[in-house]
Amino acid sequence: MAPGAWKRTERALPLVLLAAMLAGGAVLSRSQLNLINFIAIFTIAVLGMGLLLGYAGQISLGQAGFMAVGAYTTTIATTKFGLPPVAGVLLAMVACAVLAVALGRVVLRLKGYFLALATLALGEIIFVVLREWVDLTGGPSGMYNIPSLSIGGLQFDSYRSFYYLVVILTALLMLFQRNLLRSRTGRALQAIQDGEVAAESVSIDVMGYKVLAFVLSAVLAGLSGALYAHYVQFISPEGFGMVVSIELLIMIMIGSPRSIYGPALGVIVFFLSKDYLEHFLPKVFPQAGSQMVMVFFSIILILIVIFAPHGIIPAVGDLLGQRRKKAV
């Protein structure tokens, strides 16, 4: 295929995939719709994580904490104060943005493992507050009767209607992120990832852009958590613990931190693999229980960090490219 033809195909591919997804919504079963809905919800959170890790070069293990803030903010707003769900979702995104701005310049002064530990601690603090503040959050028992999402006269109270909402929303967010990374802001973030000292030498506000990436990542995580709350209609602190943050990190590393479509591919591979392993591993290790699945994924994460730090999918692409060169 000629280079020009490939570029046209690459530009048209997202539209073709979106059209196929929208058309497929009419024939998919309830279980398939439910799986894709969860994939889309978590893809939104992983998109934010990819922006922070892949382009700003900052690792965060507190994404589940921001998801929790988003989920509980919209839940409290709609169940305790009677706000409409769409207002609750917007308020959740604002709450995550405010929290990220307040903490960003402090947390992002740390680097490497210290930053990872700080964000992990942040997530754990949020988890403890949600579990102990019983009067506001319901404590370990969680919060029930969360209203389904509605926008104007449109009700997204079924698997299929919610499917159309999250598929279109995820596609729009991927398009937004692609345009952002092609802008001056995106080029500055990539320069920071390549080298902070070099970026500062050309008058790039390194801390400012790192905080911006941190805020955008938190907002997307908050949006993901709010959508999760209105979809499941029940939340508890255990749904946003440290394990969820690690799962999000695994998802982004399976795909690619520096790819627009990598996060979605990583989430798809993770969910399909997890579903299979939850049925397969208990047969091999009957005494281990469901925790064996997380042990398996933790080992996979360690191997990815060592052998494929840019993600499994790019590593496979590089390997295939090397084989083609040898064949020629």
Tab-separated table of C-alpha atoms in Angstrom:
chain	number	residue	atom	x	y	z
A	1	MET	CA	0.000	0.000	0.000
A	2	ALA	CA	1.304	3.444	-0.912
A	3	PRO	CA	2.151	5.799	1.974
A	4	GLY	CA	-0.581	8.271	1.015
A	5	ALA	CA	-3.181	5.524	0.814
A	6	TRP	CA	-2.111	4.218	4.234
A	7	LYS	CA	-2.456	7.686	5.788
A	8	ARG	CA	-5.962	8.031	4.368
A	9	THR	CA	-6.836	4.573	5.698
A	10	GLU	CA	-5.420	5.439	9.110
A	11	ARG	CA	-7.509	8.614	9.287
A	12	ALA	CA	-10.664	6.768	8.226
A	13	LEU	CA	-10.147	3.763	10.533
A	14	PRO	CA	-11.530	5.395	13.731
A	15	LEU	CA	-14.710	6.462	11.916
A	16	VAL	CA	-15.132	2.976	10.446
A	17	LEU	CA	-14.679	1.391	13.880
A	18	LEU	CA	-17.115	3.833	15.501
A	19	ALA	CA	-19.729	3.148	12.817
A	20	ALA	CA	-19.263	-0.603	13.306
A	21	MET	CA	-19.637	-0.240	17.087
A	22	LEU	CA	-22.819	1.808	16.738
A	23	ALA	CA	-24.274	-0.659	14.245
A	24	GLY	CA	-23.276	-3.582	16.447
A	25	GLY	CA	-25.234	-2.175	19.365
A	26	ALA	CA	-28.452	-3.383	17.768
A	27	VAL	CA	-27.428	-7.056	17.686
A	28	LEU	CA	-25.219	-7.529	20.754
A	29	SER	CA	-26.536	-9.521	23.713
A	30	ARG	CA	-26.995	-8.075	27.201
A	31	SER	CA	-23.828	-9.722	28.493
A	32	GLN	CA	-21.825	-8.400	25.540
A	33	LEU	CA	-23.241	-4.905	25.985
A	34	ASN	CA	-22.443	-5.032	29.697
A	35	LEU	CA	-18.829	-6.066	29.009
A	36	ILE	CA	-18.315	-3.315	26.429
A	37	ASN	CA	-19.860	-0.739	28.762
A	38	PHE	CA	-17.314	-1.583	31.463
A	39	ILE	CA	-14.511	-1.546	28.882
A	40	ALA	CA	-15.551	1.936	27.725
A	41	ILE	CA	-15.841	3.260	31.296
A	42	PHE	CA	-12.363	2.062	32.221
A	43	THR	CA	-10.929	3.176	28.880
A	44	ILE	CA	-11.779	6.760	29.843
A	45	ALA	CA	-9.766	6.439	33.069
A	46	VAL	CA	-6.878	4.735	31.256
A	47	LEU	CA	-6.836	7.479	28.604
A	48	GLY	CA	-6.081	9.963	31.368
A	49	MET	CA	-3.433	7.688	32.807
A	50	GLY	CA	-1.820	7.381	29.367
A	51	LEU	CA	-1.683	11.140	29.040
A	52	LEU	CA	0.063	11.447	32.405
A	53	LEU	CA	2.427	8.484	32.068
A	54	GLY	CA	3.066	8.338	28.351
A	55	TYR	CA	3.459	12.035	27.578
A	56	ALA	CA	4.205	13.850	30.839
A	57	GLY	CA	6.360	10.977	32.090
A	58	GLN	CA	4.649	10.884	35.518
A	59	ILE	CA	3.493	7.596	37.033
A	60	SER	CA	0.368	7.645	39.208
A	61	LEU	CA	-1.044	4.878	41.365
A	62	GLY	CA	-3.857	7.079	42.619
A	63	GLN	CA	-6.214	6.921	39.636
A	64	ALA	CA	-8.665	4.741	41.561
A	65	GLY	CA	-8.775	7.457	44.206
A	66	PHE	CA	-9.872	10.056	41.651
A	67	MET	CA	-12.404	7.575	40.274
A	68	ALA	CA	-13.760	7.268	43.809
A	69	VAL	CA	-13.972	11.049	44.203
A	70	GLY	CA	-15.921	11.254	40.947
A	71	ALA	CA	-18.234	8.386	41.850
A	72	TYR	CA	-19.010	9.624	45.367
A	73	THR	CA	-19.363	13.272	44.344
A	74	THR	CA	-22.062	12.568	41.779
A	75	THR	CA	-23.728	10.037	44.083
A	76	ILE	CA	-23.911	12.461	47.014
A	77	ALA	CA	-25.041	15.280	44.717
A	78	THR	CA	-27.900	13.240	43.238
A	79	THR	CA	-29.056	11.176	46.228
A	80	LYS	CA	-28.586	13.652	49.092
A	81	PHE	CA	-29.046	17.021	47.360
A	82	GLY	CA	-31.392	16.059	44.536
A	83	LEU	CA	-29.270	17.411	41.675
A	84	PRO	CA	-29.876	15.940	38.201
A	85	PRO	CA	-27.372	13.230	37.209
A	86	VAL	CA	-25.709	15.294	34.471
A	87	ALA	CA	-25.047	18.064	37.002
A	88	GLY	CA	-23.631	15.465	39.384
A	89	VAL	CA	-21.233	14.203	36.695
A	90	LEU	CA	-20.043	17.727	35.908
A	91	LEU	CA	-19.615	18.454	39.618
A	92	ALA	CA	-17.586	15.235	39.952
A	93	MET	CA	-15.200	16.370	37.216
A	94	VAL	CA	-14.838	19.789	38.851
A	95	ALA	CA	-14.150	18.199	42.256
A	96	CYS	CA	-11.378	16.037	40.769
A	97	ALA	CA	-9.898	19.042	38.970
A	98	VAL	CA	-9.835	21.122	42.166
A	99	LEU	CA	-8.241	18.293	44.149
A	100	ALA	CA	-5.627	17.709	41.422
A	101	VAL	CA	-4.751	21.421	41.229
A	102	ALA	CA	-4.447	21.617	45.015
A	103	LEU	CA	-2.131	18.611	45.207
A	104	GLY	CA	-0.409	18.720	41.838
A	105	ARG	CA	2.419	21.158	42.513
A	106	VAL	CA	3.249	19.368	45.760
A	107	VAL	CA	3.060	15.763	44.570
A	108	LEU	CA	4.693	16.341	41.175
A	109	ARG	CA	7.863	17.716	42.750
A	110	LEU	CA	8.624	14.064	43.446
A	111	LYS	CA	9.922	11.769	40.727
A	112	GLY	CA	10.070	8.086	39.894
A	113	TYR	CA	9.255	5.660	42.681
A	114	PHE	CA	8.718	8.482	45.189
A	115	LEU	CA	5.961	9.929	43.001
A	116	ALA	CA	4.380	6.494	42.627
A	117	LEU	CA	4.389	6.018	46.409
A	118	ALA	CA	2.948	9.499	46.998
A	119	THR	CA	0.052	8.938	44.574
A	120	LEU	CA	-0.517	5.479	46.050
A	121	ALA	CA	-0.740	7.059	49.504
A	122	LEU	CA	-3.182	9.652	48.134
A	123	GLY	CA	-5.430	6.898	46.844
A	124	GLU	CA	-5.289	5.097	50.182
A	125	ILE	CA	-6.156	8.308	52.081
A	126	ILE	CA	-9.226	8.774	49.888
A	127	PHE	CA	-10.140	5.111	50.456
A	128	VAL	CA	-9.904	5.455	54.257
A	129	VAL	CA	-11.928	8.706	54.287
A	130	LEU	CA	-14.698	7.084	52.235
A	131	ARG	CA	-14.769	4.046	54.505
A	132	GLU	CA	-14.732	5.972	57.804
A	133	TRP	CA	-16.998	8.943	56.997
A	134	VAL	CA	-20.115	6.850	57.429
A	135	ASP	CA	-22.639	9.705	57.695
A	136	LEU	CA	-21.692	11.084	54.282
A	137	THR	CA	-20.500	8.070	52.288
A	138	GLY	CA	-22.270	5.159	53.937
A	139	GLY	CA	-18.944	3.704	55.049
A	140	PRO	CA	-18.154	0.087	54.154
A	141	SER	CA	-21.818	-0.547	53.299
A	142	GLY	CA	-21.610	1.866	50.387
A	143	MET	CA	-24.369	3.914	48.763
A	144	TYR	CA	-27.436	2.530	46.998
A	145	ASN	CA	-30.263	3.743	44.769
A	146	ILE	CA	-28.055	5.892	42.555
A	147	PRO	CA	-30.221	7.229	39.707
A	148	SER	CA	-29.459	6.201	36.150
A	149	LEU	CA	-27.858	8.816	33.943
A	150	SER	CA	-30.111	11.146	32.002
A	151	ILE	CA	-29.430	14.149	29.800
A	152	GLY	CA	-32.435	16.323	29.113
A	153	GLY	CA	-35.181	13.970	28.009
A	154	LEU	CA	-32.800	11.130	27.166
A	155	GLN	CA	-32.676	8.279	29.669
A	156	PHE	CA	-29.661	5.950	29.719
A	157	ASP	CA	-31.234	3.353	31.978
A	158	SER	CA	-30.648	0.227	29.894
A	159	TYR	CA	-27.602	-1.707	28.728
A	160	ARG	CA	-28.168	-0.654	25.131
A	161	SER	CA	-28.826	3.050	25.684
A	162	PHE	CA	-25.822	3.336	28.006
A	163	TYR	CA	-23.748	1.493	25.404
A	164	TYR	CA	-24.419	4.161	22.778
A	165	LEU	CA	-23.610	6.910	25.264
A	166	VAL	CA	-20.249	5.559	26.438
A	167	VAL	CA	-19.093	4.424	22.984
A	168	ILE	CA	-19.687	7.881	21.503
A	169	LEU	CA	-18.237	9.623	24.568
A	170	THR	CA	-15.107	7.462	24.530
A	171	ALA	CA	-14.610	8.101	20.814
A	172	LEU	CA	-14.950	11.870	21.355
A	173	LEU	CA	-12.437	11.796	24.219
A	174	MET	CA	-9.961	9.848	22.096
A	175	LEU	CA	-10.404	12.439	19.344
A	176	PHE	CA	-9.900	15.259	21.868
A	177	GLN	CA	-6.719	13.646	23.182
A	178	ARG	CA	-5.369	13.120	19.668
A	179	ASN	CA	-5.914	16.795	18.829
A	180	LEU	CA	-4.443	17.846	22.191
A	181	LEU	CA	-1.256	15.870	21.569
A	182	ARG	CA	-0.889	17.436	18.125
A	183	SER	CA	-1.187	20.929	19.597
A	184	ARG	CA	1.475	23.084	21.236
A	185	THR	CA	0.513	21.597	24.607
A	186	GLY	CA	1.029	18.077	23.318
A	187	ARG	CA	4.411	18.907	21.848
A	188	ALA	CA	5.441	20.469	25.179
A	189	LEU	CA	4.371	17.334	27.060
A	190	GLN	CA	6.354	15.134	24.692
A	191	ALA	CA	9.389	17.373	25.150
A	192	ILE	CA	9.067	16.964	28.922
A	193	GLN	CA	8.874	13.199	28.514
A	194	ASP	CA	12.043	13.229	26.393
A	195	GLY	CA	13.943	15.328	28.952
A	196	GLU	CA	12.880	17.893	31.537
A	197	VAL	CA	16.196	19.759	31.515
A	198	ALA	CA	16.125	20.119	27.737
A	199	ALA	CA	12.482	21.256	27.889
A	200	GLU	CA	13.312	23.927	30.474
A	201	SER	CA	16.193	25.132	28.302
A	202	VAL	CA	13.699	26.122	25.596
A	203	SER	CA	11.455	27.981	28.075
A	204	ILE	CA	8.825	25.272	28.555
A	205	ASP	CA	7.007	25.577	31.890
A	206	VAL	CA	7.715	22.004	32.959
A	207	MET	CA	5.855	22.110	36.270
A	208	GLY	CA	2.884	23.897	34.731
A	209	TYR	CA	2.465	21.319	31.975
A	210	LYS	CA	2.957	18.432	34.404
A	211	VAL	CA	0.204	19.845	36.611
A	212	LEU	CA	-2.021	20.270	33.545
A	213	ALA	CA	-1.510	16.610	32.607
A	214	PHE	CA	-2.199	15.604	36.214
A	215	VAL	CA	-5.437	17.619	36.254
A	216	LEU	CA	-6.649	16.244	32.905
A	217	SER	CA	-5.852	12.724	34.076
A	218	ALA	CA	-7.795	13.293	37.310
A	219	VAL	CA	-10.781	14.775	35.453
A	220	LEU	CA	-10.984	11.767	33.123
A	221	ALA	CA	-10.706	9.405	36.101
A	222	GLY	CA	-13.476	11.340	37.856
A	223	LEU	CA	-15.678	11.152	34.762
A	224	SER	CA	-15.033	7.416	34.581
A	225	GLY	CA	-15.973	6.985	38.245
A	226	ALA	CA	-19.145	9.048	37.847
A	227	LEU	CA	-20.253	7.009	34.824
A	228	TYR	CA	-19.502	3.823	36.762
A	229	ALA	CA	-21.677	4.976	39.668
A	230	HIS	CA	-24.690	5.807	37.489
A	231	TYR	CA	-24.291	2.577	35.519
A	232	VAL	CA	-23.900	0.141	38.422
A	233	GLN	CA	-26.145	2.222	40.737
A	234	PHE	CA	-24.207	1.064	43.801
A	235	ILE	CA	-20.742	2.031	45.039
A	236	SER	CA	-18.564	1.145	48.019
A	237	PRO	CA	-14.975	2.013	49.002
A	238	GLU	CA	-13.812	-1.526	48.155
A	239	GLY	CA	-14.595	-0.833	44.505
A	240	PHE	CA	-11.859	1.822	44.376
A	241	GLY	CA	-9.026	0.282	46.374
A	242	MET	CA	-5.343	-0.103	45.588
A	243	VAL	CA	-6.024	-3.174	43.444
A	244	VAL	CA	-8.017	-1.050	40.991
A	245	SER	CA	-5.124	1.404	40.599
A	246	ILE	CA	-2.781	-1.496	39.864
A	247	GLU	CA	-5.259	-2.913	37.355
A	248	LEU	CA	-5.392	0.458	35.578
A	249	LEU	CA	-1.590	0.484	35.405
A	250	ILE	CA	-1.608	-3.022	33.939
A	251	MET	CA	-4.175	-1.954	31.340
A	252	ILE	CA	-2.121	1.003	30.139
A	253	MET	CA	1.069	-1.068	30.038
A	254	ILE	CA	-0.588	-3.827	28.019
A	255	GLY	CA	-1.615	-1.275	25.408
A	256	SER	CA	0.814	1.596	25.238
A	257	PRO	CA	1.215	4.750	27.325
A	258	ARG	CA	2.181	6.712	24.197
A	259	SER	CA	-0.654	5.760	21.888
A	260	ILE	CA	-4.156	7.104	21.359
A	261	TYR	CA	-5.637	3.674	20.703
A	262	GLY	CA	-3.301	1.733	23.020
A	263	PRO	CA	-5.353	2.361	26.189
A	264	ALA	CA	-8.518	0.960	24.602
A	265	LEU	CA	-6.653	-2.102	23.329
A	266	GLY	CA	-5.073	-2.603	26.752
A	267	VAL	CA	-8.444	-2.446	28.527
A	268	ILE	CA	-9.991	-4.890	26.035
A	269	VAL	CA	-7.145	-7.396	26.417
A	270	PHE	CA	-7.225	-7.058	30.221
A	271	PHE	CA	-10.978	-7.591	30.585
A	272	LEU	CA	-11.079	-10.534	28.190
A	273	SER	CA	-8.034	-12.127	29.834
A	274	LYS	CA	-9.392	-11.555	33.328
A	275	ASP	CA	-12.740	-13.107	32.413
A	276	TYR	CA	-10.973	-16.184	31.025
A	277	LEU	CA	-8.539	-16.507	33.946
A	278	GLU	CA	-11.313	-16.228	36.550
A	279	HIS	CA	-12.774	-19.412	35.057
A	280	PHE	CA	-9.497	-21.197	34.237
A	281	LEU	CA	-7.144	-20.573	37.194
A	282	PRO	CA	-9.463	-21.926	39.960
A	283	LYS	CA	-9.481	-25.252	38.091
A	284	VAL	CA	-5.684	-25.377	38.110
A	285	PHE	CA	-5.271	-23.901	41.631
A	286	PRO	CA	-8.521	-24.821	43.434
A	287	GLN	CA	-7.224	-23.660	46.828
A	288	ALA	CA	-6.025	-20.255	45.637
A	289	GLY	CA	-9.374	-18.635	44.899
A	290	SER	CA	-9.897	-15.448	42.916
A	291	GLN	CA	-6.750	-13.804	44.324
A	292	MET	CA	-4.674	-15.973	41.985
A	293	VAL	CA	-5.843	-13.817	39.087
A	294	MET	CA	-4.248	-10.700	40.617
A	295	VAL	CA	-1.063	-12.648	41.361
A	296	PHE	CA	-0.905	-13.629	37.697
A	297	PHE	CA	-1.431	-10.060	36.486
A	298	SER	CA	1.119	-8.728	38.983
A	299	ILE	CA	3.722	-11.082	37.512
A	300	ILE	CA	2.732	-9.925	34.020
A	301	LEU	CA	3.172	-6.280	35.108
A	302	ILE	CA	6.691	-6.985	36.408
A	303	LEU	CA	7.631	-8.695	33.144
A	304	ILE	CA	6.192	-5.813	31.113
A	305	VAL	CA	8.176	-3.216	33.057
A	306	ILE	CA	11.377	-5.216	32.511
A	307	PHE	CA	11.019	-6.368	28.912
A	308	ALA	CA	8.426	-4.033	27.319
A	309	PRO	CA	8.424	-0.682	29.172
A	310	HIS	CA	6.573	1.028	26.310
A	311	GLY	CA	3.798	-1.573	26.294
A	312	ILE	CA	3.213	-5.070	24.932
A	313	ILE	CA	1.532	-4.001	21.703
A	314	PRO	CA	4.408	-1.691	20.575
A	315	ALA	CA	6.910	-4.405	21.566
A	316	VAL	CA	5.094	-6.961	19.413
A	317	GLY	CA	5.025	-4.447	16.535
A	318	ASP	CA	8.781	-3.850	16.852
A	319	LEU	CA	9.432	-7.601	16.926
A	320	LEU	CA	7.379	-8.186	13.795
A	321	GLY	CA	9.139	-5.286	12.086
A	322	GLN	CA	12.547	-6.791	12.892
A	323	ARG	CA	11.479	-10.157	11.505
A	324	ARG	CA	10.310	-8.539	8.279
A	325	LYS	CA	13.645	-6.767	7.890
A	326	LYS	CA	15.507	-10.046	8.397
A	327	ALA	CA	13.250	-11.751	5.887
A	328	VAL	CA	14.050	-9.062	3.303
